[in-house]
XYZ file of C-alpha atoms in Angstrom:
250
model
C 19.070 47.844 -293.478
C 20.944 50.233 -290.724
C 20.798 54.030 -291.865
C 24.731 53.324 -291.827
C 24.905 50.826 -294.360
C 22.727 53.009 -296.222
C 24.654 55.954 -295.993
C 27.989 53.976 -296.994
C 26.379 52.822 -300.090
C 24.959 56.302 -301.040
C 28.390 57.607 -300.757
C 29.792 54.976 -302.990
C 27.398 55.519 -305.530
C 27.482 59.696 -305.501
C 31.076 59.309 -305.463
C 31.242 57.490 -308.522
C 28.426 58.903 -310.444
C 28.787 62.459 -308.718
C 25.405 62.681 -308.571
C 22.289 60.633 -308.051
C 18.195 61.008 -307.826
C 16.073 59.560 -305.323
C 14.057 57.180 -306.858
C 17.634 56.064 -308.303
C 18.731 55.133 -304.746
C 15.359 54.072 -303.443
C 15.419 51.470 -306.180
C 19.392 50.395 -305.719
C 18.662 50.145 -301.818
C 15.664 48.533 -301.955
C 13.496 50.918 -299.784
C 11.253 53.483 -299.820
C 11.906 57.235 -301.385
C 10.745 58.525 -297.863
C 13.671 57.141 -296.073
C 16.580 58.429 -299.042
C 15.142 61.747 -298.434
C 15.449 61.525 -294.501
C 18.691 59.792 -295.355
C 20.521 62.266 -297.426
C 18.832 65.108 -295.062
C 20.857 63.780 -292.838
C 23.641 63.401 -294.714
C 23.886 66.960 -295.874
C 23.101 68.023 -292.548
C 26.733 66.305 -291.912
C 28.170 67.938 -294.465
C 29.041 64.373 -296.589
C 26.981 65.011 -300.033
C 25.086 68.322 -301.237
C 21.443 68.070 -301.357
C 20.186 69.081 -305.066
C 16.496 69.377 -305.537
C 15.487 65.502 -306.030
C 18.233 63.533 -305.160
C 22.340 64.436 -304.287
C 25.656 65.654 -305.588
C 29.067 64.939 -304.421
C 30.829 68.062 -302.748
C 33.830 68.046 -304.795
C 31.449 69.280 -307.417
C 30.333 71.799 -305.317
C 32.073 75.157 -304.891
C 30.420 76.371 -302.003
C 32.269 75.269 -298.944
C 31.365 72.127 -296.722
C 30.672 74.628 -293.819
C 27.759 76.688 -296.093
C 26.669 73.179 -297.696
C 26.160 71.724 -294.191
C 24.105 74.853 -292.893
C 22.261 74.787 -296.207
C 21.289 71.096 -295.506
C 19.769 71.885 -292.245
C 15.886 71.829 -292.181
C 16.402 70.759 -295.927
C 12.657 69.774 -296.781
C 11.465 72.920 -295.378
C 13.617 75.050 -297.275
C 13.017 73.111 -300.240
C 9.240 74.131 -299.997
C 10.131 77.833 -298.962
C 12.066 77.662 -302.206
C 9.350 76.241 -304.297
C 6.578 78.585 -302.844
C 9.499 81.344 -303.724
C 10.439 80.798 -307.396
C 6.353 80.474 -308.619
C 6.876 84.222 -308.008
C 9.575 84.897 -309.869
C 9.258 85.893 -313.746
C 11.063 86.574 -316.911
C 12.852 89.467 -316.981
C 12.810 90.305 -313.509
C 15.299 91.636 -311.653
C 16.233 90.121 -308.113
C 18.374 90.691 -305.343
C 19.079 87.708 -303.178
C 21.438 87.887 -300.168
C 23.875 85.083 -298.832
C 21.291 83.181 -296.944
C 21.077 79.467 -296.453
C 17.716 79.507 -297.472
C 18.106 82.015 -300.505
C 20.777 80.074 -301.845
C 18.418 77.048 -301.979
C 16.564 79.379 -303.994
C 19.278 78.772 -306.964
C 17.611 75.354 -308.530
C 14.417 76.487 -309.241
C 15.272 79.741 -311.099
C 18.363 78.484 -313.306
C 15.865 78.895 -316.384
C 14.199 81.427 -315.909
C 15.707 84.135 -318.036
C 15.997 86.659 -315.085
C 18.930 89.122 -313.404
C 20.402 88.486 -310.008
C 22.165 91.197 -307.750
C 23.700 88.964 -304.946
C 26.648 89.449 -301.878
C 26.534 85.897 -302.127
C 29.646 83.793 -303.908
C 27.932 80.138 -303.461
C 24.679 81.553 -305.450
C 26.943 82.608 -307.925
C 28.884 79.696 -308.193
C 25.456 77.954 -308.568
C 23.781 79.910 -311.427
C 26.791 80.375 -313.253
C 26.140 78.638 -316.888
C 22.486 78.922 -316.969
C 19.687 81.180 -317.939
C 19.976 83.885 -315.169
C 22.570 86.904 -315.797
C 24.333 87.675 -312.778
C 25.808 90.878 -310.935
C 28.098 90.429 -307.958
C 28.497 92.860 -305.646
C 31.586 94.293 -304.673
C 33.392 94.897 -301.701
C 35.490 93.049 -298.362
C 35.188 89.154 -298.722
C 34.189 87.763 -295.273
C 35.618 83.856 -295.545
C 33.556 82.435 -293.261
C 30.242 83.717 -294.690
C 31.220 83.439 -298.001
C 29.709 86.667 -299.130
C 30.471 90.366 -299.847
C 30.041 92.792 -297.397
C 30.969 96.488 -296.447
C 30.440 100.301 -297.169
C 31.169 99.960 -301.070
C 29.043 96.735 -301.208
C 25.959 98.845 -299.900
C 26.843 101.686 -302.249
C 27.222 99.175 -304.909
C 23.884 98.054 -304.544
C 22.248 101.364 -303.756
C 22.766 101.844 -307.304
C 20.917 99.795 -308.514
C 16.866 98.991 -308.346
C 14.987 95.657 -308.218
C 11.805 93.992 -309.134
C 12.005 91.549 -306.094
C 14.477 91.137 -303.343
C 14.527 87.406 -301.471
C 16.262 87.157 -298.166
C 16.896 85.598 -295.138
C 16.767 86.576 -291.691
C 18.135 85.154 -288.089
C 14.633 85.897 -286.145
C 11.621 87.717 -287.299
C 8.996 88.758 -283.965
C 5.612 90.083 -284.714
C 6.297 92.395 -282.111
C 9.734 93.061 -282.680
C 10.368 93.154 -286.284
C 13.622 91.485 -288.048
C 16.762 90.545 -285.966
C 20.170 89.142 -287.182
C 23.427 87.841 -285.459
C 25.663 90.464 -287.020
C 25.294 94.079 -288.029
C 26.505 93.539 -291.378
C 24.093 91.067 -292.543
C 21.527 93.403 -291.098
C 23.151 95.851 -293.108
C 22.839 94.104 -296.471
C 19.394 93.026 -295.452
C 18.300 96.778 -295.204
C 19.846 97.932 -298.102
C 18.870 95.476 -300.565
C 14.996 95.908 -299.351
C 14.787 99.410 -299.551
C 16.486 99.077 -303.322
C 13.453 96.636 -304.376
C 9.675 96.555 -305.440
C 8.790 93.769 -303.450
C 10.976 92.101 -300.471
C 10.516 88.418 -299.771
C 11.616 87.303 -296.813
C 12.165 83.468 -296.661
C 12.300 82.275 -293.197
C 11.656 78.675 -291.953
C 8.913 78.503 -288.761
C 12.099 78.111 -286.556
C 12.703 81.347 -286.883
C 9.448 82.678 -286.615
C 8.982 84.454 -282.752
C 12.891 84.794 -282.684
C 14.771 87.356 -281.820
C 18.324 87.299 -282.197
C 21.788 89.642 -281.261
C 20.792 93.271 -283.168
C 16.930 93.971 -283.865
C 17.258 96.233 -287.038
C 13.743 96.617 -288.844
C 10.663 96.775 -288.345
C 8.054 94.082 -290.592
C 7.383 97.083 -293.179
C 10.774 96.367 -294.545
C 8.951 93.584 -295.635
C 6.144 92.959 -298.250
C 6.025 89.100 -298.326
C 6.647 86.135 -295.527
C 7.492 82.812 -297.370
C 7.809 79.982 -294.990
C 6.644 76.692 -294.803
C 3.270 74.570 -293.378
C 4.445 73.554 -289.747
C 4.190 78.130 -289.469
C 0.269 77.723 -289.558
C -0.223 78.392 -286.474
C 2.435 81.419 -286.102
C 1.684 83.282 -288.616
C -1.341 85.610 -287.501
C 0.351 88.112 -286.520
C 2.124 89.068 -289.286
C -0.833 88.799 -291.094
C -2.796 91.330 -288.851
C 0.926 93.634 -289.544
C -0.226 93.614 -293.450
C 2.182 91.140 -294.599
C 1.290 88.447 -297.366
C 2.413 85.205 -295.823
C 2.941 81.913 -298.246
C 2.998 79.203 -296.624
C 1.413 76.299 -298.798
């Protein structure tokens, strides 16, 4: 069967069950779990369905708009591991910030019972942990639509009040030589402030970005405590090592 039949009947059966697990579809469609993964990949990737940790959910029960979903679908699997690697290092009764990051917000299935605080810019990570263990702060300040997140001068004096076990972020590039780079000065802004506000500072970057350097360079690595980014880094990840940061990568 065609990856386009596939996807139609996917569809049908998301739509009218809003969501559904891989080994559901696998077994439906007759083929291996393998290919529904690369399938709905794909399909969240396209912005059609929202990929959930093990399977799918239709976007109308999504709040997060089809634009973040589809960004959030890109390199899927390897955020999922980031994710995964991520959470084991998150306890009960911790404190967190996490910033509006694709990969961050990924973050949001594999904490929703831990009984834990999160500081976040980010509406879609909100939207996500809302009605589950985690208690949640949202910063304030200007709304930027497109981003879907809180930024501004009274967003970094919001969080400037406040102090955090862990911080997990994203990041546009990260260079061994350069340090941390972003596309706009007001994600580098969060970025910075919700770091220096924290114990610990995760930093959860696919291998993509690793050796990137974007628009605005705006940290050095010692922002940083901890690299979290998945297996296909192996080979890129020396040199943060020799700068003293922890990598996880498997």
């Amino acid at each position: 069967m065609s990856y386009q039949s596939r996807k139609q009947i996917i569809l049908k059966i998301v739509e009218e069950k809003g969501e559904a697990e891989v080994k559901e579809l696998a077994q439906l469609i007759d083929t291996s779990e393998i290919t529904i993964r690369r399938d709905l990949g794909q399909m969240a990737a396209d912005g059609l369905i929202y990929r959930t940790h093990g399977g799918a959910m239709k976007l109308s029960l999504v709040n997060p708009p089809v634009s973040f979903v589809q960004k959030s679908g890109v390199n899927a699997e390897k955020k999922e591991h980031i994710c995964r690697l991520a959470a084991a290092e998150i306890n009960d009764g911790d404190v967190i910030f996490m910033d509006c990051g694709s990969t961050v917000f990924r973050l949001c299935p594999f904490i929703k019972n831990k009984k834990i605080k999160v500081i976040t810019n980010s509406l879609p990570v909100v939207y996500e942990l809302m009605n589950t263990e985690v208690s949640i702060n949202l910063i304030g300040g200007e709304l930027d639509n497109e981003r879907q997140a809180v930024h501004g001068v009274i967003a970094t004096e919001h969080i400037q009040r406040y102090r955090a076990n862990k911080a997990f972020l994203g990041v546009d590039g990260i260079s061994a030589q350069n340090g941390l780079s972003a596309g706009s000065e007001k994600e580098a802004e969060m970025t910075k402030a919700m770091a220096s506000n924290a114990l610990i500072t995760y930093l959860l970057c696919d291998s993509t970005k690793l050796g990137r350097n974007r628009y605005l360079t705006f940290a050095p690595l010692q922002l940083v405590n901890v690299l979290v980014t998945d297996e296909q880094a192996e080979d890129r990840i020396e040199g943060f090592k020799n700068a003293g940061l922890r990598v996880l990568n498997q």
